[in-house]
């Protein structure tokens, strides 16, 4: 029966007649020797939103060439499917090409930054109110726990994403990629949260921001290793998309390390009544270790 399959050119020609503006990119045969044989022709139409990553598809009979399903064919959906697709596209940013993907990246970063800085400002505003009221600024345990949770959750997420990306390149053999990404991410995330509560908000902020910076530098470092040692898997990509990811990871790593350096100034040399103050580093004049040594 498989010998009676229509040539791909015939299927594409039939689809072209039904949807002239649809640009086919791939063909997937499902059960070609079964009674329910189907071929899905995936592609794009930049004038319409799609549910997946810039991909819609048409379902066709691979033996007769008949168009069997158009619910996910851009421009041919019914009203209900069109609403669902629009919601998915707006949620995932699967429209407008690479430009809109980067817009969504920066929108996501802006939202995360707003959450992080909002929590920091809430903690600091509480201290300033106590000062204005003439009372003694006393950081409660609940405030310190809130600050530690903020640091651990936020920077654990940032580092976890980077480590998951790198782990996917190094540990891909014999492992389900989806499970690998989840295990790598949550291992780093939960470890960061635990570290923040153990070390306290101030010290853990410096350490976890620095760790996140190093984690993001592992992404371009992995690509560089593949470039220097050709016998390794082809992790270096010259396409604009992968290069943009490596370049962004490099910039993020450098900026995070600089952020850690600036945060350290606040943590070790800032206001002593702040929840972020952790005392001067060991060995510096005025630090606990220096006073013990002097005594």
Coordinates of C-alpha atoms in Angstrom, one line a residue:
X1 CA 0.0 0.0 0.0
X2 CA 2.9 2.3 0.7
X3 CA 3.9 2.2 -2.9
X4 CA 0.7 4.1 -3.8
X5 CA 1.6 7.1 -1.8
X6 CA 1.4 10.3 -3.8
X7 CA 4.7 12.1 -4.5
X8 CA 5.4 15.0 -2.1
X9 CA 5.3 17.4 -5.1
X10 CA 1.7 16.4 -5.8
X11 CA 0.7 16.9 -2.2
X12 CA 2.4 20.3 -2.1
X13 CA 0.7 21.4 -5.4
X14 CA -2.7 20.5 -4.0
X15 CA -2.0 22.4 -0.8
X16 CA -0.8 25.4 -2.9
X17 CA -4.1 25.6 -4.6
X18 CA -6.1 25.6 -1.4
X19 CA -3.8 28.0 0.5
X20 CA -1.6 30.0 -1.9
X21 CA 0.0 32.2 0.8
X22 CA 1.0 29.2 3.0
X23 CA 4.8 28.5 2.9
X24 CA 5.5 24.8 3.6
X25 CA 8.6 23.9 5.7
X26 CA 8.2 20.3 6.7
X27 CA 6.2 17.1 6.1
X28 CA 5.4 14.5 8.7
X29 CA 3.9 11.2 7.7
X30 CA 1.7 9.5 10.4
X31 CA 0.9 5.8 10.0
X32 CA 1.5 5.7 6.3
X33 CA 0.5 2.0 6.0
X34 CA -2.5 2.2 8.3
X35 CA -6.1 2.9 7.6
X36 CA -5.8 6.3 9.1
X37 CA -2.7 7.5 7.2
X38 CA -2.1 11.2 7.3
X39 CA 0.6 13.6 6.3
X40 CA 0.9 16.9 8.1
X41 CA 2.5 19.7 6.2
X42 CA 3.9 22.3 8.5
X43 CA 4.7 25.8 7.5
X44 CA 4.0 29.5 8.0
X45 CA 2.0 32.4 6.9
X46 CA 3.4 35.7 8.3
X47 CA 0.0 37.3 7.9
X48 CA -1.7 35.0 10.5
X49 CA -1.0 33.9 14.1
X50 CA -0.3 30.2 14.8
X51 CA -0.4 28.1 17.9
X52 CA 3.1 26.7 17.8
X53 CA 6.5 28.3 17.2
X54 CA 5.6 30.1 14.0
X55 CA 4.3 26.9 12.6
X56 CA 0.8 26.0 11.3
X57 CA 0.0 22.8 9.5
X58 CA -2.5 21.2 7.2
X59 CA -3.6 17.5 7.4
X60 CA -3.8 15.7 4.1
X61 CA -4.5 12.1 2.9
X62 CA -1.2 10.9 1.5
X63 CA -2.9 8.6 -1.0
X64 CA -5.7 10.9 -2.4
X65 CA -4.1 14.3 -1.8
X66 CA -7.4 15.5 -0.2
X67 CA -7.2 18.2 2.4
X68 CA -8.6 16.6 5.6
X69 CA -7.9 19.2 8.3
X70 CA -7.5 22.9 8.2
X71 CA -8.2 23.8 11.8
X72 CA -4.5 24.8 12.3
X73 CA -3.9 26.0 8.7
X74 CA -3.2 29.8 9.0
X75 CA -6.1 31.7 7.5
X76 CA -8.5 28.7 7.3
X77 CA -9.3 28.1 11.0
X78 CA -12.8 28.3 12.4
X79 CA -13.8 31.1 14.7
X80 CA -13.3 29.2 18.0
X81 CA -9.9 27.8 16.9
X82 CA -8.8 31.3 15.8
X83 CA -9.5 32.7 19.3
X84 CA -7.6 29.8 20.9
X85 CA -4.6 30.3 18.5
X86 CA -4.5 34.0 19.2
X87 CA -4.4 33.4 23.0
X88 CA -1.5 30.9 22.5
X89 CA 0.4 33.2 20.2
X90 CA 0.1 36.1 22.5
X91 CA 1.2 34.0 25.5
X92 CA 4.2 32.4 23.8
X93 CA 5.2 35.2 21.4
X94 CA 4.9 32.8 18.4
X95 CA 4.2 35.6 15.9
X96 CA 6.2 38.3 14.2
X97 CA 9.3 36.2 13.8
X98 CA 12.6 36.6 15.7
X99 CA 12.0 40.3 16.4
X100 CA 8.9 39.5 18.5
X101 CA 10.7 36.7 20.3
X102 CA 13.4 39.1 21.5
X103 CA 10.7 41.6 22.5
X104 CA 9.1 38.9 24.7
X105 CA 12.5 38.1 26.1
X106 CA 13.0 41.7 27.2
X107 CA 9.4 42.0 28.5
X108 CA 10.0 38.9 30.6
X109 CA 13.3 40.3 32.0
X110 CA 11.5 43.6 32.8
X111 CA 8.8 41.7 34.7
X112 CA 11.3 39.7 36.6
X113 CA 13.3 42.8 37.4
X114 CA 10.2 44.6 38.6
X115 CA 9.4 41.7 41.0
X116 CA 12.9 41.6 42.4
X117 CA 13.4 45.3 42.9
X118 CA 9.8 45.7 44.2
X119 CA 10.6 43.3 47.0
X120 CA 13.9 45.0 47.8
X121 CA 12.1 48.4 47.9
X122 CA 9.4 47.0 50.2
X123 CA 12.1 45.9 52.7
X124 CA 14.0 49.2 52.5
X125 CA 10.8 51.3 52.8
X126 CA 10.0 49.6 56.1
X127 CA 13.4 50.6 57.5
X128 CA 13.1 54.2 56.4
X129 CA 9.6 54.5 57.9
X130 CA 11.0 53.4 61.3
X131 CA 13.8 55.9 61.0
X132 CA 11.3 58.8 60.3
X133 CA 9.2 57.8 63.3
X134 CA 12.2 58.1 65.5
X135 CA 12.1 54.5 66.5
X136 CA 15.0 52.1 66.6
X137 CA 15.4 50.2 63.3
X138 CA 15.1 46.5 64.2
X139 CA 15.0 43.9 61.5
X140 CA 12.5 41.2 62.4
X141 CA 13.0 37.6 61.6
X142 CA 10.1 37.7 59.2
X143 CA 11.8 40.5 57.2
X144 CA 15.1 38.6 57.0
X145 CA 13.2 35.5 55.8
X146 CA 11.4 37.5 53.2
X147 CA 14.7 39.0 52.0
X148 CA 16.4 35.6 51.9
X149 CA 13.5 34.1 50.0
X150 CA 13.6 36.9 47.5
X151 CA 17.3 36.4 46.8
X152 CA 17.1 32.6 46.7
X153 CA 14.0 32.4 44.4
X154 CA 15.1 35.1 42.0
X155 CA 18.8 34.3 41.5
X156 CA 18.1 30.6 41.8
X157 CA 15.8 30.9 38.8
X158 CA 18.4 32.9 36.8
X159 CA 21.2 30.4 37.5
X160 CA 19.0 27.4 37.0
X161 CA 18.0 28.4 33.5
X162 CA 21.7 28.8 32.5
X163 CA 22.8 25.5 34.1
X164 CA 19.9 23.7 32.4
X165 CA 21.0 25.0 29.0
X166 CA 24.6 23.9 29.6
X167 CA 23.6 20.5 31.1
X168 CA 21.6 19.8 28.0
X169 CA 24.8 20.0 25.9
X170 CA 27.0 18.0 28.2
X171 CA 24.6 15.3 29.5
X172 CA 22.4 14.6 26.5
X173 CA 23.5 11.0 25.8
X174 CA 21.0 8.4 27.0
X175 CA 18.9 11.0 28.9
X176 CA 15.5 12.4 28.1
X177 CA 16.1 16.1 27.3
X178 CA 12.9 17.3 29.0
X179 CA 13.7 15.4 32.2
X180 CA 17.3 16.6 32.1
X181 CA 16.3 20.3 31.8
X182 CA 13.8 19.9 34.7
X183 CA 16.3 18.1 37.0
X184 CA 19.1 20.5 36.3
X185 CA 16.9 23.6 36.8
X186 CA 15.2 22.5 40.0
X187 CA 18.4 21.2 41.5
X188 CA 20.1 24.6 41.1
X189 CA 16.9 26.5 42.1
X190 CA 16.3 24.6 45.3
X191 CA 20.0 24.6 46.2
X192 CA 20.0 28.4 45.8
X193 CA 16.9 28.9 48.0
X194 CA 18.5 26.7 50.7
X195 CA 21.7 28.6 50.4
X196 CA 20.0 32.0 50.8
X197 CA 18.3 30.9 54.1
X198 CA 21.6 29.4 55.5
X199 CA 23.8 32.4 54.6
X200 CA 21.3 35.2 55.1
X201 CA 20.0 37.8 52.7
X202 CA 23.1 40.0 52.4
X203 CA 25.9 37.4 51.9
X204 CA 23.8 35.1 49.8
X205 CA 22.8 38.0 47.5
X206 CA 26.5 38.6 46.6
X207 CA 27.3 34.9 46.3
X208 CA 24.2 33.9 44.3
X209 CA 24.5 36.8 41.9
X210 CA 28.1 35.9 41.2
X211 CA 27.1 32.3 40.8
X212 CA 24.4 33.2 38.3
X213 CA 27.0 35.2 36.4
X214 CA 29.4 32.2 36.2
X215 CA 26.5 30.0 35.3
X216 CA 25.6 32.1 32.3
X217 CA 29.2 32.3 31.2
X218 CA 29.2 28.5 30.9
X219 CA 26.9 28.8 27.9
X220 CA 29.4 30.6 25.6
X221 CA 32.3 28.8 27.2
X222 CA 30.7 25.5 26.1
X223 CA 30.4 26.8 22.5
X224 CA 34.0 28.0 22.7
X225 CA 35.3 24.6 23.7
X226 CA 33.6 23.0 20.7
X227 CA 35.3 25.6 18.5
X228 CA 38.7 25.0 20.0
X229 CA 38.4 21.2 20.0
X230 CA 36.7 20.1 16.8
X231 CA 36.5 16.4 18.0
X232 CA 33.8 17.5 20.5
X233 CA 30.1 17.7 19.5
X234 CA 29.2 20.5 17.2
X235 CA 28.0 22.9 19.9
X236 CA 29.2 26.0 18.1
X237 CA 26.6 27.3 15.7
X238 CA 27.1 30.1 13.1
X239 CA 23.4 30.7 12.5
X240 CA 22.2 34.1 13.8
X241 CA 19.8 32.6 16.3
X242 CA 22.3 30.4 18.3
X243 CA 25.0 33.1 18.0
X244 CA 22.6 35.6 19.5
X245 CA 21.9 33.2 22.4
X246 CA 25.6 32.7 23.1
X247 CA 26.3 36.4 22.8
X248 CA 23.5 37.3 25.1
X249 CA 24.6 34.8 27.7
X250 CA 28.1 36.3 27.6
X251 CA 26.8 39.8 28.1
X252 CA 24.5 38.6 30.9
X253 CA 27.4 36.8 32.7
X254 CA 29.6 39.8 32.6
X255 CA 26.9 42.1 33.8
X256 CA 25.9 39.8 36.6
X257 CA 29.5 39.6 37.9
X258 CA 29.7 43.4 37.9
X259 CA 26.3 43.5 39.7
X260 CA 27.7 41.1 42.3
X261 CA 30.7 43.4 42.8
X262 CA 28.5 46.4 43.3
X263 CA 26.2 44.5 45.6
X264 CA 29.1 43.5 47.8
X265 CA 29.8 47.2 48.5
X266 CA 26.3 47.6 49.8
X267 CA 26.3 44.4 51.8
X268 CA 29.7 44.9 53.5
X269 CA 30.0 48.7 53.6
X270 CA 26.4 49.9 53.7
X271 CA 24.0 50.9 56.4
X272 CA 24.4 48.7 59.5
X273 CA 20.7 48.7 60.3
X274 CA 19.8 47.4 56.8
X275 CA 18.6 43.8 56.4
X276 CA 21.2 43.5 53.7
X277 CA 24.1 44.4 55.9
X278 CA 26.4 41.5 56.6
X279 CA 29.4 43.1 58.3
X280 CA 32.8 43.8 56.8
X281 CA 34.6 40.9 55.0
X282 CA 37.0 38.9 57.1
X283 CA 40.4 40.5 57.3
X284 CA 39.3 44.1 56.7
X285 CA 39.7 46.6 59.5
X286 CA 36.6 46.7 61.7
X287 CA 35.4 43.2 60.7
X288 CA 34.5 40.6 63.3
X289 CA 37.5 38.5 62.4
X290 CA 39.9 41.4 62.5
X291 CA 38.6 42.4 66.0
X292 CA 39.1 38.9 67.3
X293 CA 42.6 38.7 65.8
X294 CA 43.5 42.1 67.3
X295 CA 42.2 41.1 70.8

